[in-house]
PDB file of C-alpha atoms and ligand atoms in Angstrom:
ATOM      1  CA  MET A  14     -90.477  64.709  72.861  1.00 38.00           C
ATOM      2  CA  ASP A  15     -91.259  66.169  69.439  1.00 44.00           C
ATOM      3  CA  LEU A  16     -94.255  67.898  70.879  1.00 43.00           C
ATOM      4  CA  LEU A  17     -92.126  69.441  73.599  1.00 42.00           C
ATOM      5  CA  VAL A  18     -89.623  70.734  71.068  1.00 40.00           C
ATOM      6  CA  THR A  19     -92.430  72.197  68.991  1.00 41.00           C
ATOM      7  CA  LEU A  20     -93.886  73.882  72.037  1.00 40.00           C
ATOM      8  CA  LEU A  21     -90.510  75.275  73.022  1.00 43.00           C
ATOM      9  CA  LEU A  22     -90.000  76.643  69.531  1.00 40.00           C
ATOM     10  CA  ALA A  23     -93.461  78.167  69.574  1.00 41.00           C
ATOM     11  CA  CYS A  24     -92.664  79.787  72.909  1.00 42.00           C
ATOM     12  CA  THR A  25     -89.370  81.058  71.532  1.00 42.00           C
ATOM     13  CA  PHE A  26     -91.155  82.639  68.614  1.00 40.00           C
ATOM     14  CA  MET A  27     -93.779  84.270  70.765  1.00 44.00           C
ATOM     15  CA  ALA A  28     -91.242  85.485  73.279  1.00 46.00           C
ATOM     16  CA  ASN A  29     -89.326  87.186  70.479  1.00 42.00           C
ATOM     17  CA  LEU A  30     -92.424  88.825  69.094  1.00 44.00           C
ATOM     18  CA  ALA A  31     -93.383  90.048  72.517  1.00 47.00           C
ATOM     19  CA  ASN A  32     -89.962  91.526  73.167  1.00 50.00           C
ATOM     20  CA  ALA A  33     -90.433  94.784  71.326  1.00 50.00           C
ATOM     21  CA  GLY A  34     -92.080  97.372  73.528  1.00 61.00           C
ATOM     22  CA  ASN A  35     -93.056  94.893  76.190  1.00 86.00           C
ATOM     23  CA  LEU A  36     -92.998  97.087  79.265  1.00 96.00           C
ATOM     24  CA  TYR A  37     -96.770  97.625  79.165  1.00 96.00           C
ATOM     25  CA  LYS A  38     -97.191  93.875  79.010  1.00 95.00           C
ATOM     26  CA  ASP A  39     -94.836  92.986  81.868  1.00 96.00           C
ATOM     27  CA  LEU A  40     -94.985  95.854  84.347  1.00 97.00           C
ATOM     28  CA  ASP A  41     -97.544  97.834  86.320  1.00 98.00           C
ATOM     29  CA  LEU A  42     -96.923 101.369  87.542  1.00 98.00           C
ATOM     30  CA  THR A  43     -97.880 101.152  91.188  1.00 98.00           C
ATOM     31  CA  TRP A  44     -97.311 104.457  92.922  1.00 97.00           C
ATOM     32  CA  GLY A  45     -96.168 108.033  92.498  1.00 97.00           C
ATOM     33  CA  ASP A  46     -99.293 109.660  91.076  1.00 96.00           C
ATOM     34  CA  GLY A  47     -98.061 110.026  87.495  1.00 97.00           C
ATOM     35  CA  ARG A  48     -94.364 110.196  88.378  1.00 98.00           C
ATOM     36  CA  ALA A  49     -93.825 106.710  86.905  1.00 98.00           C
ATOM     37  CA  LYS A  50     -94.265 106.599  83.129  1.00 98.00           C
ATOM     38  CA  ILE A  51     -94.045 104.092  80.310  1.00 97.00           C
ATOM     39  CA  LEU A  52     -92.980 105.842  77.118  1.00 97.00           C
ATOM     40  CA  ASN A  53     -92.032 105.175  73.483  1.00 95.00           C
ATOM     41  CA  ASN A  54     -94.668 102.479  72.886  1.00 94.00           C
ATOM     42  CA  GLY A  55     -93.507 100.508  75.877  1.00 96.00           C
ATOM     43  CA  ASP A  56     -89.760 100.661  75.190  1.00 96.00           C
ATOM     44  CA  LEU A  57     -88.866 102.933  78.077  1.00 98.00           C
ATOM     45  CA  LEU A  58     -89.974 103.378  81.666  1.00 98.00           C
ATOM     46  CA  THR A  59     -89.026 106.353  83.816  1.00 98.00           C
ATOM     47  CA  LEU A  60     -89.414 106.892  87.549  1.00 98.00           C
ATOM     48  CA  SER A  61     -89.153 110.305  89.082  1.00 98.00           C
ATOM     49  CA  LEU A  62     -88.770 111.699  92.553  1.00 98.00           C
ATOM     50  CA  ASP A  63     -89.471 115.141  93.903  1.00 97.00           C
ATOM     51  CA  LYS A  64     -89.950 116.536  97.379  1.00 94.00           C
ATOM     52  CA  THR A  65     -93.576 115.348  97.497  1.00 95.00           C
ATOM     53  CA  SER A  66     -93.170 111.757  96.339  1.00 96.00           C
ATOM     54  CA  GLY A  67     -91.126 109.080  94.684  1.00 98.00           C
ATOM     55  CA  SER A  68     -92.570 106.480  92.336  1.00 98.00           C
ATOM     56  CA  GLY A  69     -92.457 102.794  91.561  1.00 98.00           C
ATOM     57  CA  PHE A  70     -93.526  99.829  89.494  1.00 98.00           C
ATOM     58  CA  GLN A  71     -93.838  96.081  89.853  1.00 98.00           C
ATOM     59  CA  SER A  72     -94.020  93.091  87.547  1.00 97.00           C
ATOM     60  CA  LYS A  73     -97.407  91.708  86.629  1.00 96.00           C
ATOM     61  CA  ASN A  74     -96.045  88.200  87.067  1.00 94.00           C
ATOM     62  CA  GLU A  75     -94.623  86.369  90.014  1.00 95.00           C
ATOM     63  CA  TYR A  76     -91.689  84.118  89.285  1.00 94.00           C
ATOM     64  CA  LEU A  77     -90.256  81.033  90.874  1.00 93.00           C
ATOM     65  CA  PHE A  78     -86.702  80.926  89.507  1.00 94.00           C
ATOM     66  CA  GLY A  79     -85.492  82.680  86.430  1.00 94.00           C
ATOM     67  CA  LYS A  80     -82.928  84.844  84.756  1.00 95.00           C
ATOM     68  CA  ILE A  81     -84.210  88.366  84.869  1.00 96.00           C
ATOM     69  CA  ASP A  82     -82.482  91.229  83.076  1.00 97.00           C
ATOM     70  CA  MET A  83     -83.223  94.930  83.140  1.00 97.00           C
ATOM     71  CA  GLN A  84     -81.296  97.871  81.778  1.00 98.00           C
ATOM     72  CA  LEU A  85     -81.122 100.882  84.084  1.00 98.00           C
ATOM     73  CA  LYS A  86     -79.753 104.378  83.749  1.00 98.00           C
ATOM     74  CA  LEU A  87     -79.500 106.021  87.132  1.00 98.00           C
ATOM     75  CA  VAL A  88     -80.187 109.542  88.386  1.00 98.00           C
ATOM     76  CA  PRO A  89     -77.321 111.727  87.060  1.00 97.00           C
ATOM     77  CA  GLY A  90     -75.508 114.621  88.678  1.00 96.00           C
ATOM     78  CA  ASN A  91     -76.019 115.321  92.351  1.00 96.00           C
ATOM     79  CA  SER A  92     -78.155 112.320  93.314  1.00 96.00           C
ATOM     80  CA  ALA A  93     -77.098 112.159  96.968  1.00 93.00           C
ATOM     81  CA  GLY A  94     -79.913 110.886  99.154  1.00 93.00           C
ATOM     82  CA  THR A  95     -81.803 109.197  96.326  1.00 96.00           C
ATOM     83  CA  VAL A  96     -82.140 105.435  96.227  1.00 96.00           C
ATOM     84  CA  THR A  97     -83.143 103.429  93.190  1.00 98.00           C
ATOM     85  CA  ALA A  98     -84.282 100.043  94.430  1.00 98.00           C
ATOM     86  CA  TYR A  99     -84.704  97.120  92.062  1.00 98.00           C
ATOM     87  CA  TYR A 100     -85.500  93.792  93.681  1.00 98.00           C
ATOM     88  CA  LEU A 101     -87.392  90.536  93.763  1.00 98.00           C
ATOM     89  CA  SER A 102     -89.577  89.842  96.764  1.00 98.00           C
ATOM     90  CA  SER A 103     -92.248  87.496  98.017  1.00 97.00           C
ATOM     91  CA  GLN A 104     -94.896  88.484 100.557  1.00 96.00           C
ATOM     92  CA  GLY A 105     -95.214  88.121 104.300  1.00 95.00           C
ATOM     93  CA  ALA A 106     -93.151  87.961 107.459  1.00 94.00           C
ATOM     94  CA  THR A 107     -91.036  85.034 106.274  1.00 97.00           C
ATOM     95  CA  HIS A 108     -90.524  86.468 102.821  1.00 98.00           C
ATOM     96  CA  ASP A 109     -87.574  85.953 100.513  1.00 98.00           C
ATOM     97  CA  GLU A 110     -85.965  88.913  98.808  1.00 98.00           C
ATOM     98  CA  ILE A 111     -83.108  89.555  96.392  1.00 98.00           C
ATOM     99  CA  ASP A 112     -82.048  93.212  96.336  1.00 98.00           C
ATOM    100  CA  PHE A 113     -80.186  95.651  94.164  1.00 98.00           C
ATOM    101  CA  GLU A 114     -80.216  99.169  95.587  1.00 98.00           C
ATOM    102  CA  PHE A 115     -78.361 102.069  94.020  1.00 97.00           C
ATOM    103  CA  LEU A 116     -77.380 104.799  96.455  1.00 95.00           C
ATOM    104  CA  GLY A 117     -76.889 108.134  94.755  1.00 95.00           C
ATOM    105  CA  ASN A 118     -73.996 110.439  95.487  1.00 94.00           C
ATOM    106  CA  LEU A 119     -72.649 113.919  94.891  1.00 93.00           C
ATOM    107  CA  SER A 120     -71.687 114.825  91.320  1.00 94.00           C
ATOM    108  CA  GLY A 121     -68.578 112.990  90.249  1.00 93.00           C
ATOM    109  CA  GLN A 122     -68.628 110.635  93.220  1.00 95.00           C
ATOM    110  CA  PRO A 123     -69.351 106.937  92.764  1.00 96.00           C
ATOM    111  CA  TYR A 124     -72.729 105.375  93.373  1.00 97.00           C
ATOM    112  CA  THR A 125     -72.884 102.564  95.878  1.00 97.00           C
ATOM    113  CA  LEU A 126     -74.516  99.384  94.655  1.00 98.00           C
ATOM    114  CA  HIS A 127     -75.985  97.742  97.715  1.00 98.00           C
ATOM    115  CA  THR A 128     -77.066  94.073  97.568  1.00 98.00           C
ATOM    116  CA  ASN A 129     -78.828  91.859 100.062  1.00 98.00           C
ATOM    117  CA  VAL A 130     -80.489  88.448 100.215  1.00 98.00           C
ATOM    118  CA  PHE A 131     -83.378  87.694 102.572  1.00 98.00           C
ATOM    119  CA  THR A 132     -84.479  84.131 103.211  1.00 98.00           C
ATOM    120  CA  GLN A 133     -87.437  83.260 105.410  1.00 97.00           C
ATOM    121  CA  GLY A 134     -87.644  86.887 106.512  1.00 96.00           C
ATOM    122  CA  LYS A 135     -84.006  87.114 107.542  1.00 95.00           C
ATOM    123  CA  GLY A 136     -81.605  89.472 105.773  1.00 96.00           C
ATOM    124  CA  ASN A 137     -78.418  91.008 107.207  1.00 96.00           C
ATOM    125  CA  ARG A 138     -76.439  89.773 104.224  1.00 98.00           C
ATOM    126  CA  GLU A 139     -75.293  93.061 102.753  1.00 98.00           C
ATOM    127  CA  GLN A 140     -72.555  93.387 100.207  1.00 98.00           C
ATOM    128  CA  GLN A 141     -71.783  96.755  98.641  1.00 98.00           C
ATOM    129  CA  PHE A 142     -69.856  97.678  95.542  1.00 98.00           C
ATOM    130  CA  HIS A 143     -68.704 100.590  93.496  1.00 98.00           C
ATOM    131  CA  LEU A 144     -69.076 100.168  89.750  1.00 98.00           C
ATOM    132  CA  TRP A 145     -66.334 100.199  87.133  1.00 98.00           C
ATOM    133  CA  PHE A 146     -68.288 102.689  84.999  1.00 98.00           C
ATOM    134  CA  ASP A 147     -70.540 105.697  85.480  1.00 97.00           C
ATOM    135  CA  PRO A 148     -74.045 104.187  85.792  1.00 98.00           C
ATOM    136  CA  THR A 149     -75.702 107.517  84.964  1.00 98.00           C
ATOM    137  CA  LYS A 150     -74.166 107.988  81.503  1.00 97.00           C
ATOM    138  CA  ASP A 151     -75.639 104.964  79.726  1.00 98.00           C
ATOM    139  CA  PHE A 152     -77.937 102.044  80.261  1.00 98.00           C
ATOM    140  CA  HIS A 153     -76.326  98.991  81.848  1.00 98.00           C
ATOM    141  CA  THR A 154     -77.794  95.545  82.366  1.00 98.00           C
ATOM    142  CA  TYR A 155     -78.464  94.354  85.903  1.00 98.00           C
ATOM    143  CA  SER A 156     -79.423  90.693  86.140  1.00 98.00           C
ATOM    144  CA  ILE A 157     -80.539  88.235  88.731  1.00 98.00           C
ATOM    145  CA  LEU A 158     -79.968  84.590  87.971  1.00 97.00           C
ATOM    146  CA  TRP A 159     -82.048  82.606  90.428  1.00 97.00           C
ATOM    147  CA  ASN A 160     -82.122  78.850  90.263  1.00 95.00           C
ATOM    148  CA  PRO A 161     -82.382  76.133  92.930  1.00 95.00           C
ATOM    149  CA  ARG A 162     -78.647  76.272  93.670  1.00 96.00           C
ATOM    150  CA  HIS A 163     -77.590  79.884  93.200  1.00 97.00           C
ATOM    151  CA  VAL A 164     -78.658  83.471  93.352  1.00 98.00           C
ATOM    152  CA  ILE A 165     -76.166  85.276  91.133  1.00 98.00           C
ATOM    153  CA  PHE A 166     -76.119  89.064  90.810  1.00 98.00           C
ATOM    154  CA  MET A 167     -74.679  90.295  87.523  1.00 98.00           C
ATOM    155  CA  VAL A 168     -73.766  93.646  86.042  1.00 98.00           C
ATOM    156  CA  ASP A 169     -73.397  93.665  82.249  1.00 98.00           C
ATOM    157  CA  GLY A 170     -72.967  89.906  82.442  1.00 97.00           C
ATOM    158  CA  THR A 171     -70.187  90.118  85.027  1.00 98.00           C
ATOM    159  CA  PRO A 172     -71.073  88.294  88.244  1.00 98.00           C
ATOM    160  CA  ILE A 173     -70.618  90.427  91.348  1.00 98.00           C
ATOM    161  CA  ARG A 174     -72.140  88.095  93.920  1.00 98.00           C
ATOM    162  CA  ASP A 175     -72.989  84.399  94.126  1.00 98.00           C
ATOM    163  CA  PHE A 176     -75.284  83.439  97.022  1.00 98.00           C
ATOM    164  CA  LYS A 177     -75.081  79.679  97.022  1.00 97.00           C
ATOM    165  CA  ASN A 178     -77.613  77.214  98.289  1.00 97.00           C
ATOM    166  CA  GLN A 179     -76.104  76.097 101.581  1.00 96.00           C
ATOM    167  CA  GLU A 180     -79.111  74.360 103.041  1.00 96.00           C
ATOM    168  CA  ALA A 181     -76.745  71.581 104.035  1.00 94.00           C
ATOM    169  CA  LYS A 182     -75.307  74.067 106.566  1.00 93.00           C
ATOM    170  CA  GLY A 183     -78.768  75.001 107.772  1.00 94.00           C
ATOM    171  CA  VAL A 184     -78.926  78.255 105.794  1.00 96.00           C
ATOM    172  CA  ALA A 185     -82.352  78.837 104.254  1.00 97.00           C
ATOM    173  CA  PHE A 186     -82.425  79.340 100.490  1.00 98.00           C
ATOM    174  CA  PRO A 187     -85.188  81.025  98.459  1.00 97.00           C
ATOM    175  CA  LYS A 188     -86.882  78.208  96.584  1.00 95.00           C
ATOM    176  CA  ASN A 189     -90.523  77.876  97.622  1.00 94.00           C
ATOM    177  CA  GLN A 190     -91.964  81.373  97.534  1.00 95.00           C
ATOM    178  CA  PRO A 191     -92.708  83.015  94.194  1.00 95.00           C
ATOM    179  CA  MET A 192     -91.361  86.546  93.929  1.00 97.00           C
ATOM    180  CA  ARG A 193     -92.395  89.630  92.055  1.00 97.00           C
ATOM    181  CA  ILE A 194     -90.095  92.353  90.725  1.00 98.00           C
ATOM    182  CA  TYR A 195     -90.380  95.731  92.408  1.00 98.00           C
ATOM    183  CA  SER A 196     -88.615  98.950  91.698  1.00 98.00           C
ATOM    184  CA  SER A 197     -88.826 102.385  93.199  1.00 98.00           C
ATOM    185  CA  LEU A 198     -87.060 105.697  93.290  1.00 98.00           C
ATOM    186  CA  TRP A 199     -87.299 107.283  96.715  1.00 96.00           C
ATOM    187  CA  ASP A 200     -85.533 109.614  99.086  1.00 94.00           C
ATOM    188  CA  ALA A 201     -83.468 108.037 101.826  1.00 88.00           C
ATOM    189  CA  GLU A 202     -81.012 110.713 102.796  1.00 77.00           C
ATOM    190  CA  ASP A 203     -80.882 109.451 106.381  1.00 75.00           C
ATOM    191  CA  TRP A 204     -79.857 105.971 105.378  1.00 74.00           C
ATOM    192  CA  ALA A 205     -78.102 106.454 102.079  1.00 63.00           C
ATOM    193  CA  THR A 206     -75.626 109.155 102.959  1.00 63.00           C
ATOM    194  CA  ARG A 207     -73.941 107.681 105.996  1.00 64.00           C
ATOM    195  CA  GLY A 208     -76.570 108.725 108.495  1.00 63.00           C
ATOM    196  CA  GLY A 209     -77.810 111.842 106.732  1.00 65.00           C
ATOM    197  CA  LEU A 210     -74.378 113.413 106.416  1.00 76.00           C
ATOM    198  CA  ILE A 211     -75.298 114.816 103.018  1.00 82.00           C
ATOM    199  CA  LYS A 212     -78.737 116.229 102.298  1.00 88.00           C
ATOM    200  CA  THR A 213     -80.730 115.674  99.152  1.00 92.00           C
ATOM    201  CA  ASP A 214     -80.452 118.781  96.971  1.00 94.00           C
ATOM    202  CA  TRP A 215     -84.093 119.393  96.105  1.00 94.00           C
ATOM    203  CA  THR A 216     -83.175 122.248  93.774  1.00 95.00           C
ATOM    204  CA  LYS A 217     -82.078 119.435  91.412  1.00 95.00           C
ATOM    205  CA  ALA A 218     -85.486 117.710  91.539  1.00 96.00           C
ATOM    206  CA  PRO A 219     -87.208 116.019  89.845  1.00 98.00           C
ATOM    207  CA  PHE A 220     -84.691 113.190  89.907  1.00 98.00           C
ATOM    208  CA  MET A 221     -85.159 110.562  87.237  1.00 98.00           C
ATOM    209  CA  ALA A 222     -84.101 106.948  86.607  1.00 98.00           C
ATOM    210  CA  SER A 223     -84.796 105.079  83.358  1.00 98.00           C
ATOM    211  CA  TYR A 224     -85.431 101.439  82.511  1.00 98.00           C
ATOM    212  CA  ARG A 225     -85.588  99.450  79.296  1.00 97.00           C
ATOM    213  CA  ASN A 226     -85.106  96.003  77.742  1.00 97.00           C
ATOM    214  CA  PHE A 227     -86.737  93.994  80.475  1.00 96.00           C
ATOM    215  CA  ASN A 228     -86.345  90.300  79.867  1.00 94.00           C
ATOM    216  CA  ALA A 229     -87.411  87.407  82.064  1.00 93.00           C
ATOM    217  CA  ASP A 230     -86.434  83.884  81.124  1.00 91.00           C
ATOM    218  CA  ALA A 231     -88.325  82.654  84.073  1.00 91.00           C
ATOM    219  CA  CYS A 232     -90.821  80.263  85.526  1.00 90.00           C
ATOM    220  CA  VAL A 233     -94.019  82.251  85.834  1.00 91.00           C
ATOM    221  CA  TRP A 234     -96.136  81.422  88.837  1.00 88.00           C
ATOM    222  CA  SER A 235     -99.856  81.145  88.219  1.00 82.00           C
ATOM    223  CA  SER A 236    -102.636  81.547  90.742  1.00 74.00           C
ATOM    224  CA  ALA A 237    -103.296  77.837  90.383  1.00 75.00           C
ATOM    225  CA  GLY A 238     -99.980  77.339  92.141  1.00 70.00           C
ATOM    226  CA  LYS A 239     -98.181  75.973  89.118  1.00 70.00           C
ATOM    227  CA  SER A 240     -95.229  77.472  87.396  1.00 72.00           C
ATOM    228  CA  SER A 241     -94.511  77.435  83.707  1.00 73.00           C
ATOM    229  CA  CYS A 242     -91.180  78.338  82.222  1.00 71.00           C
ATOM    230  CA  THR A 243     -90.750  80.457  79.157  1.00 61.00           C
ATOM    231  CA  ALA A 244     -87.777  80.231  76.899  1.00 51.00           C
ATOM    232  CA  ASN A 245     -86.413  82.655  74.375  1.00 50.00           C
ATOM    233  CA  SER A 246     -83.964  82.239  71.571  1.00 42.00           C
ATOM    234  CA  LYS A 247     -80.882  83.095  73.579  1.00 46.00           C
ATOM    235  CA  SER A 248     -81.196  80.621  76.372  1.00 50.00           C
ATOM    236  CA  SER A 249     -83.399  77.645  76.854  1.00 54.00           C
ATOM    237  CA  THR A 250     -84.929  77.102  80.255  1.00 56.00           C
ATOM    238  CA  SER A 251     -82.464  74.426  81.177  1.00 66.00           C
ATOM    239  CA  ALA A 252     -79.482  76.692  80.470  1.00 85.00           C
ATOM    240  CA  TRP A 253     -80.185  79.107  83.309  1.00 90.00           C
ATOM    241  CA  PHE A 254     -81.912  76.563  85.492  1.00 90.00           C
ATOM    242  CA  ASN A 255     -78.669  74.638  85.905  1.00 90.00           C
ATOM    243  CA  GLN A 256     -76.265  77.499  85.413  1.00 93.00           C
ATOM    244  CA  GLU A 257     -73.276  77.934  87.695  1.00 95.00           C
ATOM    245  CA  LEU A 258     -70.246  80.142  87.358  1.00 96.00           C
ATOM    246  CA  ASP A 259     -67.632  78.559  85.131  1.00 96.00           C
ATOM    247  CA  SER A 260     -63.978  79.180  85.930  1.00 97.00           C
ATOM    248  CA  SER A 261     -63.670  82.347  83.855  1.00 97.00           C
ATOM    249  CA  SER A 262     -66.825  83.792  85.462  1.00 97.00           C
ATOM    250  CA  GLN A 263     -65.428  82.914  88.873  1.00 97.00           C
ATOM    251  CA  GLU A 264     -62.290  84.786  87.954  1.00 98.00           C
ATOM    252  CA  ARG A 265     -64.334  87.871  87.009  1.00 98.00           C
ATOM    253  CA  LEU A 266     -66.293  87.575  90.255  1.00 98.00           C
ATOM    254  CA  ARG A 267     -63.016  87.595  92.184  1.00 98.00           C
ATOM    255  CA  TRP A 268     -61.842  90.613  90.169  1.00 98.00           C
ATOM    256  CA  VAL A 269     -64.983  92.551  91.123  1.00 98.00           C
ATOM    257  CA  GLN A 270     -64.815  91.492  94.746  1.00 98.00           C
ATOM    258  CA  LYS A 271     -61.149  92.381  95.024  1.00 98.00           C
ATOM    259  CA  ASN A 272     -61.360  95.768  93.306  1.00 98.00           C
ATOM    260  CA  TYR A 273     -64.903  97.061  93.740  1.00 98.00           C
ATOM    261  CA  MET A 274     -66.401  95.539  96.872  1.00 98.00           C
ATOM    262  CA  ILE A 275     -66.598  98.144  99.617  1.00 98.00           C
ATOM    263  CA  TYR A 276     -68.544  96.198 102.246  1.00 97.00           C
ATOM    264  CA  ASN A 277     -68.996  92.500 102.900  1.00 98.00           C
ATOM    265  CA  TYR A 278     -71.035  91.278 105.861  1.00 98.00           C
ATOM    266  CA  CYS A 279     -68.972  88.098 105.780  1.00 97.00           C
ATOM    267  CA  THR A 280     -65.872  89.970 106.904  1.00 96.00           C
ATOM    268  CA  ASP A 281     -67.603  92.214 109.442  1.00 97.00           C
ATOM    269  CA  PHE A 282     -66.260  90.603 112.600  1.00 96.00           C
ATOM    270  CA  LYS A 283     -67.218  93.618 114.691  1.00 97.00           C
ATOM    271  CA  ARG A 284     -70.858  93.290 113.725  1.00 96.00           C
ATOM    272  CA  PHE A 285     -70.928  89.520 114.113  1.00 96.00           C
ATOM    273  CA  SER A 286     -68.796  89.321 117.225  1.00 95.00           C
ATOM    274  CA  GLN A 287     -70.596  86.123 118.239  1.00 94.00           C
ATOM    275  CA  GLY A 288     -69.434  84.492 115.010  1.00 94.00           C
ATOM    276  CA  LEU A 289     -70.016  85.071 111.319  1.00 96.00           C
ATOM    277  CA  PRO A 290     -73.188  83.680 109.716  1.00 96.00           C
ATOM    278  CA  PRO A 291     -72.741  80.024 108.685  1.00 95.00           C
ATOM    279  CA  GLU A 292     -72.820  80.747 104.936  1.00 95.00           C
ATOM    280  CA  CYS A 293     -69.710  82.884 105.349  1.00 95.00           C
ATOM    281  CA  SER A 294     -67.340  80.061 106.217  1.00 86.00           C
ATOM    282  CA  LEU A 295     -65.470  78.649 103.262  1.00 69.00           C
ATOM    283  CA  PRO A 296     -66.355  75.163 102.081  1.00 60.00           C
TER     284      PRO A 296
HETATM  285  C1  NAG B  16     -69.969 108.788  97.750  1.00 96.34           C
HETATM  286  O1  NAG B  16     -68.629 108.958  97.363  1.00 96.34           O
HETATM  287  C2  NAG B  16     -67.696 108.865  98.432  1.00 96.34           C
HETATM  288  C3  NAG B  16     -66.322 109.266  97.914  1.00 96.34           C
HETATM  289  O2  NAG B  16     -65.848 108.356  96.958  1.00 96.34           O
HETATM  290  C4  NAG B  16     -67.749 107.466  99.017  1.00 96.34           C
HETATM  291  O3  NAG B  16     -66.841 107.340 100.067  1.00 96.34           O
HETATM  292  C5  NAG B  16     -69.158 107.174  99.488  1.00 96.34           C
HETATM  293  O4  NAG B  16     -69.251 105.847  99.924  1.00 96.34           O
HETATM  294  C6  NAG B  16     -70.170 107.422  98.395  1.00 96.34           C
HETATM  295  N1  NAG B  16     -71.515 107.346  98.967  1.00 96.34           N
HETATM  296  C7  NAG B  16     -72.493 106.644  98.423  1.00 96.34           C
HETATM  297  C8  NAG B  16     -73.789 106.702  99.150  1.00 96.34           C
HETATM  298  O5  NAG B  16     -72.357 106.002  97.408  1.00 96.34           O
END
């Protein structure tokens, strides 16, 4: 027991040391031919998009459960047609995936925050939101809390979505496949602007999104097929591993869903005319 505590403390110390300028350590720039950049000694990452190409990065590590935070500042001004995707995903046809996607808009119009959860290759679980602030003015923290019982999406600590483990109802839950973080800035005017209604304004290119303060309190998957959990000073492994929404967080979740949710697959009776997916029925 003492040894474990010592190890945890050692991990805490190292995690804190590693926190400053850690983007080089945690992330790899994967595409975009120089359009993705890590700047300021590893404190800042920027993705850019022009008519020729977008850009992207991924995490060096794969994770199996964790609380993963990133601060993002989205493409400002007329960003219609641009999509900033930030997600966790495993590989293969039966992959699991946890998605944040930010759909740009005309100047002064709200972004759409699109979320989805894939399990065993099956998605179709979209929920979309507007935000209660302008996500292009400042950095805001977007978090995924992923433990064996919940996938909770959070914005500045406020939960916006809680995908619960409902394996008892026969709904697959992501719990066996390690996932990597991926992010990209790309052009999706056909999809992102209600079927290409609004075109991307390339005179405003290059478009740019910024990232900082990445933090993963997570179980890192190793090639040996084992996972090891790191802990930092703010939360020990067990805190997020067992975390659920307490009553005040549930209240905030309801506030977001009531005031800012603009699409919920669970109420789309037209789309699911044969019956809503099983996870949609109330307990
Ligand atoms: C852009 O803003 C309009 C007006 O508020 C909104 O209806 C639309 O859903 C927004 N589009 C995206 C892609 O966020």
